[in-house]
mmCIF file of C-alpha atoms and ligand atoms in Angstrom:
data_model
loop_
_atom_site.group_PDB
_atom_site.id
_atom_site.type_symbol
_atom_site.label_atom_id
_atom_site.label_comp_id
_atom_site.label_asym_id
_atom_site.label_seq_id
_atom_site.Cartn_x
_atom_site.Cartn_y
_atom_site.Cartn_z
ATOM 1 C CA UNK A 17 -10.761 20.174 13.236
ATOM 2 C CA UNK A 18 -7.097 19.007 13.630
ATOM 3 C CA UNK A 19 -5.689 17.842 9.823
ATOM 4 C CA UNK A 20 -3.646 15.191 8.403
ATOM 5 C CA UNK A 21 -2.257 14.849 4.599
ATOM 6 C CA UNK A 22 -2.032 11.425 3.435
ATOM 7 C CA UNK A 23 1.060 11.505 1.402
ATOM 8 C CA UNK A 24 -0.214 9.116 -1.680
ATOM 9 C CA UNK A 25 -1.037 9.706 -5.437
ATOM 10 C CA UNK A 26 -2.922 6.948 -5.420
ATOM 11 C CA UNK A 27 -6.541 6.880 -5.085
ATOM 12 C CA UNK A 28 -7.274 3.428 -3.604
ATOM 13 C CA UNK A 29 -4.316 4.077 -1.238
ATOM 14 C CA UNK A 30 -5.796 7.092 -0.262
ATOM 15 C CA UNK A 31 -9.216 5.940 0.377
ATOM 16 C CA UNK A 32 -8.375 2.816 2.695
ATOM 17 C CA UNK A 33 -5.769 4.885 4.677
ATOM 18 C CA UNK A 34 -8.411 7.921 5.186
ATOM 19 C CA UNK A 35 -11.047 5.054 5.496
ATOM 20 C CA UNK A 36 -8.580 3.898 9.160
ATOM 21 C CA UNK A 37 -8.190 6.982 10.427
ATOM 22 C CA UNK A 38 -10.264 8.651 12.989
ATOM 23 C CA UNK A 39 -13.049 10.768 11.921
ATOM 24 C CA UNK A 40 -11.470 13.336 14.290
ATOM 25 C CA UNK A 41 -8.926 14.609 11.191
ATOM 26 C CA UNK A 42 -9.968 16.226 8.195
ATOM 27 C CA UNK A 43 -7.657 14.287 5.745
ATOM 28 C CA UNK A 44 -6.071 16.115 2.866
ATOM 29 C CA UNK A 45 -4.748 15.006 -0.116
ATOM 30 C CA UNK A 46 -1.315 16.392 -2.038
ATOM 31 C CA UNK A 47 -3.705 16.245 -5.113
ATOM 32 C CA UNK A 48 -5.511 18.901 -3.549
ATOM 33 C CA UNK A 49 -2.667 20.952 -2.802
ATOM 34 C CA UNK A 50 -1.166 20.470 -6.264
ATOM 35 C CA UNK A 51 1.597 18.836 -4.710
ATOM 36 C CA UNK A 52 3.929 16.579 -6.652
ATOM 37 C CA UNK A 53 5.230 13.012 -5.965
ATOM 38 C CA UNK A 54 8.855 12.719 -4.448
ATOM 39 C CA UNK A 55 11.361 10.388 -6.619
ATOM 40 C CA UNK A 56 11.485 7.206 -4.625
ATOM 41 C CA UNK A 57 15.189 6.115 -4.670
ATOM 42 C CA UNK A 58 14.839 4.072 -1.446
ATOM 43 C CA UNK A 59 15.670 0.604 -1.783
ATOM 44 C CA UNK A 60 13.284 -0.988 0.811
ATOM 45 C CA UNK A 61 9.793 -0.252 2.024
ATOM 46 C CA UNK A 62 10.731 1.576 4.982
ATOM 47 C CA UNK A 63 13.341 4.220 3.715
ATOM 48 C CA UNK A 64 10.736 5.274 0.630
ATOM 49 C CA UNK A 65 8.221 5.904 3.201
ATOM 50 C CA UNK A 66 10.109 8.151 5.133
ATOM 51 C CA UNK A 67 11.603 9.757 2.009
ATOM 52 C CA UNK A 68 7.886 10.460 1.271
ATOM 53 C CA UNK A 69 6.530 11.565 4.569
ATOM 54 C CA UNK A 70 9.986 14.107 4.960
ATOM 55 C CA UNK A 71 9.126 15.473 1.658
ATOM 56 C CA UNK A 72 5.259 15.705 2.309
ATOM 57 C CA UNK A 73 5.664 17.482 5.331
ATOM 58 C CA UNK A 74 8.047 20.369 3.764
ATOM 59 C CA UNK A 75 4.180 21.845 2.520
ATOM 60 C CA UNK A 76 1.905 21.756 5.524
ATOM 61 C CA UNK A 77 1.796 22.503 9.006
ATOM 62 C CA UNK A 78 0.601 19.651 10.194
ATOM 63 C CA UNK A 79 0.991 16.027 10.456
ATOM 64 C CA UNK A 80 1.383 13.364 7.914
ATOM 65 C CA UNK A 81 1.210 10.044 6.696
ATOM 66 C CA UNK A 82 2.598 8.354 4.450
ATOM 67 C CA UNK A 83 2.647 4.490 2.920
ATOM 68 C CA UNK A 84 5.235 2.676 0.553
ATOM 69 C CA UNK A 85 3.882 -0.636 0.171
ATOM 70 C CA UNK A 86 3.926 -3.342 -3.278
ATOM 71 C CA UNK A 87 3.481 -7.622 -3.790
ATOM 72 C CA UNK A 88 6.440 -9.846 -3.382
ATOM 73 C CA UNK A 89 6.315 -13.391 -4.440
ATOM 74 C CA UNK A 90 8.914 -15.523 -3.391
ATOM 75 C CA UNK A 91 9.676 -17.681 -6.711
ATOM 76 C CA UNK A 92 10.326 -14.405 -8.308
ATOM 77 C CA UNK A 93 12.669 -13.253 -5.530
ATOM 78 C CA UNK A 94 10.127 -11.293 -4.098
ATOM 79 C CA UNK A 95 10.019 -8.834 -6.766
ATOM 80 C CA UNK A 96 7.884 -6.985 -7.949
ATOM 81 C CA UNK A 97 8.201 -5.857 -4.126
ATOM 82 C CA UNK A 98 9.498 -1.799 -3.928
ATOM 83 C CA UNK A 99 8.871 -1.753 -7.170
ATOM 84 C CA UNK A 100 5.497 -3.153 -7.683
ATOM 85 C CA UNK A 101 4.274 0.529 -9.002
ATOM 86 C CA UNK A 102 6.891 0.867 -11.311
ATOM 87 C CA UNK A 103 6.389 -2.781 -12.992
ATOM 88 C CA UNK A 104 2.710 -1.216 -14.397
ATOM 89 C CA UNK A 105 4.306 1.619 -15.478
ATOM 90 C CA UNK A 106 6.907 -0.012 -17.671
ATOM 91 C CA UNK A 107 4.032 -3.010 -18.627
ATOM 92 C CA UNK A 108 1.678 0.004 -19.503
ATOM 93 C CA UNK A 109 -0.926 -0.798 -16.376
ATOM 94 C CA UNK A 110 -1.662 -3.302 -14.311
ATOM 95 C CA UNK A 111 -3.933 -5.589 -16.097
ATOM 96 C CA UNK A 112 -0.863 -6.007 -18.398
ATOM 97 C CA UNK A 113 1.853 -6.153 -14.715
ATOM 98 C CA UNK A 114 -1.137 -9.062 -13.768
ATOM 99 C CA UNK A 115 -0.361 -10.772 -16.846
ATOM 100 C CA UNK A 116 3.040 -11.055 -16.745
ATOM 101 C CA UNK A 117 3.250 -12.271 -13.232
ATOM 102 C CA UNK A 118 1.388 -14.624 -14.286
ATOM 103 C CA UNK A 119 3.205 -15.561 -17.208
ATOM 104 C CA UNK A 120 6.429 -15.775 -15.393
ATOM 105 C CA UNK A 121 4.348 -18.168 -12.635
ATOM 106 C CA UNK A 122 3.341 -20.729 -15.182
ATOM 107 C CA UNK A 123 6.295 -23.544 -14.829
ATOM 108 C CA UNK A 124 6.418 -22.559 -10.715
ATOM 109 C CA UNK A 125 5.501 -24.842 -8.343
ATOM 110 C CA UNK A 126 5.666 -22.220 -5.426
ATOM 111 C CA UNK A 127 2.820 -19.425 -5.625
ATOM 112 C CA UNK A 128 3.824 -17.717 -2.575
ATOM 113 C CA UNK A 129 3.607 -14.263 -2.238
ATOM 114 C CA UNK A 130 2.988 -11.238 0.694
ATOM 115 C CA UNK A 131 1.949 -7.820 0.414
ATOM 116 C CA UNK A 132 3.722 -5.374 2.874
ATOM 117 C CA UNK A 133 3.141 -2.338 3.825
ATOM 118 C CA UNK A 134 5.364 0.877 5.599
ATOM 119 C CA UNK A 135 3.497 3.848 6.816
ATOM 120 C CA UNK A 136 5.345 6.754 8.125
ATOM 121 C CA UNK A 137 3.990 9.393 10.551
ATOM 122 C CA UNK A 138 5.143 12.856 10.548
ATOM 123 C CA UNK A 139 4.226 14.748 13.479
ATOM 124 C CA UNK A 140 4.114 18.185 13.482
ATOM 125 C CA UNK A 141 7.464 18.641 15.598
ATOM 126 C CA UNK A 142 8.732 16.684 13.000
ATOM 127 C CA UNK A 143 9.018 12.873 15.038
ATOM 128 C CA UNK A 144 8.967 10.210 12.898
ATOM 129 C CA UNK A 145 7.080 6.666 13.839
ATOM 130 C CA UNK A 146 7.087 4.047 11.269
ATOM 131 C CA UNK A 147 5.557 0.490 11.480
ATOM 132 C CA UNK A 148 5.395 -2.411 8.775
ATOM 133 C CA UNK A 149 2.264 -5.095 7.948
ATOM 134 C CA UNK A 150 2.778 -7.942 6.041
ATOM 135 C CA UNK A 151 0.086 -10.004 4.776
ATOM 136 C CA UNK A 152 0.693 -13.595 3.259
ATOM 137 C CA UNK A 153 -0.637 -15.321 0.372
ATOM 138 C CA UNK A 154 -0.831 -16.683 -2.768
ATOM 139 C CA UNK A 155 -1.374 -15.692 -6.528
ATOM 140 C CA UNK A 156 -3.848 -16.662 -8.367
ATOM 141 C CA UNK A 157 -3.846 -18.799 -11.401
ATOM 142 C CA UNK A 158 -5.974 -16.017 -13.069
ATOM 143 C CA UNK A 159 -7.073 -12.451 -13.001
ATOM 144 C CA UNK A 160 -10.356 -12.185 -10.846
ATOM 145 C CA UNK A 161 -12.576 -9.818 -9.637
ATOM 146 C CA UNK A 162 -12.818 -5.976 -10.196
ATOM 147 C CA UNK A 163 -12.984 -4.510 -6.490
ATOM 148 C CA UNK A 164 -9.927 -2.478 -5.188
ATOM 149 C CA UNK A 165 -7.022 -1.395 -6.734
ATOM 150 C CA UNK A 166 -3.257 -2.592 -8.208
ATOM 151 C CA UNK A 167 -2.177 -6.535 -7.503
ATOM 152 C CA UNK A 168 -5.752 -7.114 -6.003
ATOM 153 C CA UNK A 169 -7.456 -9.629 -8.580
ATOM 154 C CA UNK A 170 -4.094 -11.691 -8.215
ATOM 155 C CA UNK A 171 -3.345 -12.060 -4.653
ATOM 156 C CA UNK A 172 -5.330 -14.180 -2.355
ATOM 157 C CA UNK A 173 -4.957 -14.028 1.511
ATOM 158 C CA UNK A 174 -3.971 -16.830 3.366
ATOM 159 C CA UNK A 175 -7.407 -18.532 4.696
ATOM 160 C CA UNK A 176 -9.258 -16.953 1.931
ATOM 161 C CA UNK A 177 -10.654 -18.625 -1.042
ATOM 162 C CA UNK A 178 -10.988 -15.511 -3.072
ATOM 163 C CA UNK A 179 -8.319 -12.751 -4.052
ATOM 164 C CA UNK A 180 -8.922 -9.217 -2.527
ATOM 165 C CA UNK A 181 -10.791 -7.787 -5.810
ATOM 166 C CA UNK A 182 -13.001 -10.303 -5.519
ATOM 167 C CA UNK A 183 -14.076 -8.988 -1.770
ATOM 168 C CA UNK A 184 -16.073 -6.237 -0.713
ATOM 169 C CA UNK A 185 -13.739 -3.222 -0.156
ATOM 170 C CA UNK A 186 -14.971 -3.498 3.303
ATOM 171 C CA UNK A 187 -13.770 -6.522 3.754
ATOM 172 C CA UNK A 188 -10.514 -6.250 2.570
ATOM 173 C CA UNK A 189 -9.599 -3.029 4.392
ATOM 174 C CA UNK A 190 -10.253 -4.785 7.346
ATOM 175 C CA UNK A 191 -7.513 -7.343 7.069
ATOM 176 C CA UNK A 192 -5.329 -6.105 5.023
ATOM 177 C CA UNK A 193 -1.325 -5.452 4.659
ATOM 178 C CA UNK A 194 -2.492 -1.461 5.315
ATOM 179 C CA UNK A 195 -4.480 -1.934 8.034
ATOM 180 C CA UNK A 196 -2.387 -4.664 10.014
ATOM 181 C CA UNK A 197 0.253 -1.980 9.662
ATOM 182 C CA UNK A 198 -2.103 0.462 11.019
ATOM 183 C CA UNK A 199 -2.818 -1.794 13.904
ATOM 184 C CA UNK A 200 0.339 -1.217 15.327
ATOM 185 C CA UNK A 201 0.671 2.810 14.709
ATOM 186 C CA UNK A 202 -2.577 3.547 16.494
ATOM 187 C CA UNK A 203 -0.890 1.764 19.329
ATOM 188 C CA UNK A 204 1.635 4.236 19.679
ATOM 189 C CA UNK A 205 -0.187 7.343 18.692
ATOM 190 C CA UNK A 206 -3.948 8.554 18.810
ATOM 191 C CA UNK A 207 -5.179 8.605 15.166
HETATM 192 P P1 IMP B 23 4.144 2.700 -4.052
HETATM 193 O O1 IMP B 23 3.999 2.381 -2.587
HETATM 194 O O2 IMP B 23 3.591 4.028 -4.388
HETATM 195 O O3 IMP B 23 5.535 2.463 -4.530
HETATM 196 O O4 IMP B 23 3.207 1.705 -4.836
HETATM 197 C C1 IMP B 23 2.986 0.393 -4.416
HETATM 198 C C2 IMP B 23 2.422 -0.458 -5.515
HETATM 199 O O5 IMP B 23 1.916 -1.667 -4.979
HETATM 200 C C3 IMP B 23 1.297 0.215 -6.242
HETATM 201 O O6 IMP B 23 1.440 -0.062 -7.582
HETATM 202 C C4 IMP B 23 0.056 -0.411 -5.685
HETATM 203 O O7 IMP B 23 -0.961 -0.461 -6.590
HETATM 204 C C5 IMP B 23 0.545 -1.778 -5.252
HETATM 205 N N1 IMP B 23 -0.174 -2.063 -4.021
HETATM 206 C C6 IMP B 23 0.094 -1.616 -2.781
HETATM 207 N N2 IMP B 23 -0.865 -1.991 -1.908
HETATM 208 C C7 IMP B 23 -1.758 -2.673 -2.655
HETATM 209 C C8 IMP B 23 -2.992 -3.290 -2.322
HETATM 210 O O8 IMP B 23 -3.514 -3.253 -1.210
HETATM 211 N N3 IMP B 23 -3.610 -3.898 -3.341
HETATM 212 C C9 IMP B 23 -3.108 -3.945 -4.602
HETATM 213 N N4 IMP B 23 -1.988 -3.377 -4.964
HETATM 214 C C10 IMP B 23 -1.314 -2.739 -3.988
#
């Protein structure tokens, strides 16, 4: 069975990008190979996940992916954005990064926000292809639902009345920032 490491830490990361790909690969996490996180120093979506695909790929023999993705709402110059994981860490999680978005939302008019997402395939030979989805939106005026992962309970779609912990897994894989970026990869390769 041909293999694939998905280049993430993250557990609900690494479940909806596994979740995408083909049942063909047998996908392997870094976890599993006691394989450490590379520093991200890139400053935008794309260069971070190509820093962390090229580092992945330095372990195993065969292909990988790889995803740098995070929320940007546009009253707050879309930050959190590349460093949406980094905001929880200094808040001390992100029920506590949830809060203070909202916090910093009360007095704005403008709720606007997008999730985006950059995934980076490695082949083997050591070609890169990298694609971006972008998802628009809204933040919530609270924290709801427990489903998913990260920014979920804050961010609802566009078209949606509900933010993405509040849907079924399912259902949010489906349209999602990840998968619209995966969309557009399995055009150009067979995965
Ligand atoms: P990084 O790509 O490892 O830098 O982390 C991206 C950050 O954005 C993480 O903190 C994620 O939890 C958050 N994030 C990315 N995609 C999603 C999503 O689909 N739902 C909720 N949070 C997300």
């Amino acid at each position: 069975m041909k293999k694939i490491l998905i280049g993430t830490h993250n557990p609900g990361k690494f479940r909806e990008i596994a979740y995408l790909i083909s049942k063909k690969f047998k996908k392997i996490s870094p976890v599993k190979l006691n394989i450490k996180s590379p520093k991200e120093t890139g400053k935008t979506f794309e260069s971070n996940s190509r820093l962390k695909a090229n580092f992945f790929s330095k372990f195993v023999d065969f292909p990988v992916i790889s995803d740098d993705s995070g929320l940007c709402i546009k009253s707050l110059k879309n930050t959190p954005g590349v460093y949406s994981a980094r905001l929880a860490k200094e808040k001390g999680g992100f029920h506590n990064a949830m809060k203070y978005i909202l916090k910093k939302l009360k007095l704005k008019k403008n709720r606007s926000a997008f999730f985006v997402c950059n995934l980076t395939y490695k082949s083997q030979d050591g070609k890169f292809i990298n694609v971006q989805g972008k998802i628009y939106g809204k933040i919530s005026e609270k924290i709801l639902g427990k489903n998913g992962f990260g920014y979920d309970p804050i961010f609802i779609p566009n078209s949606y009345n509900e933010t993405y912990g509040q849907m079924n897994k399912r259902e949010k894989m489906k349209i999602d920032h990840r998968y619209l970026a995966f969309k557009k990869l399995r055009k150009k390769i067979n995965i």
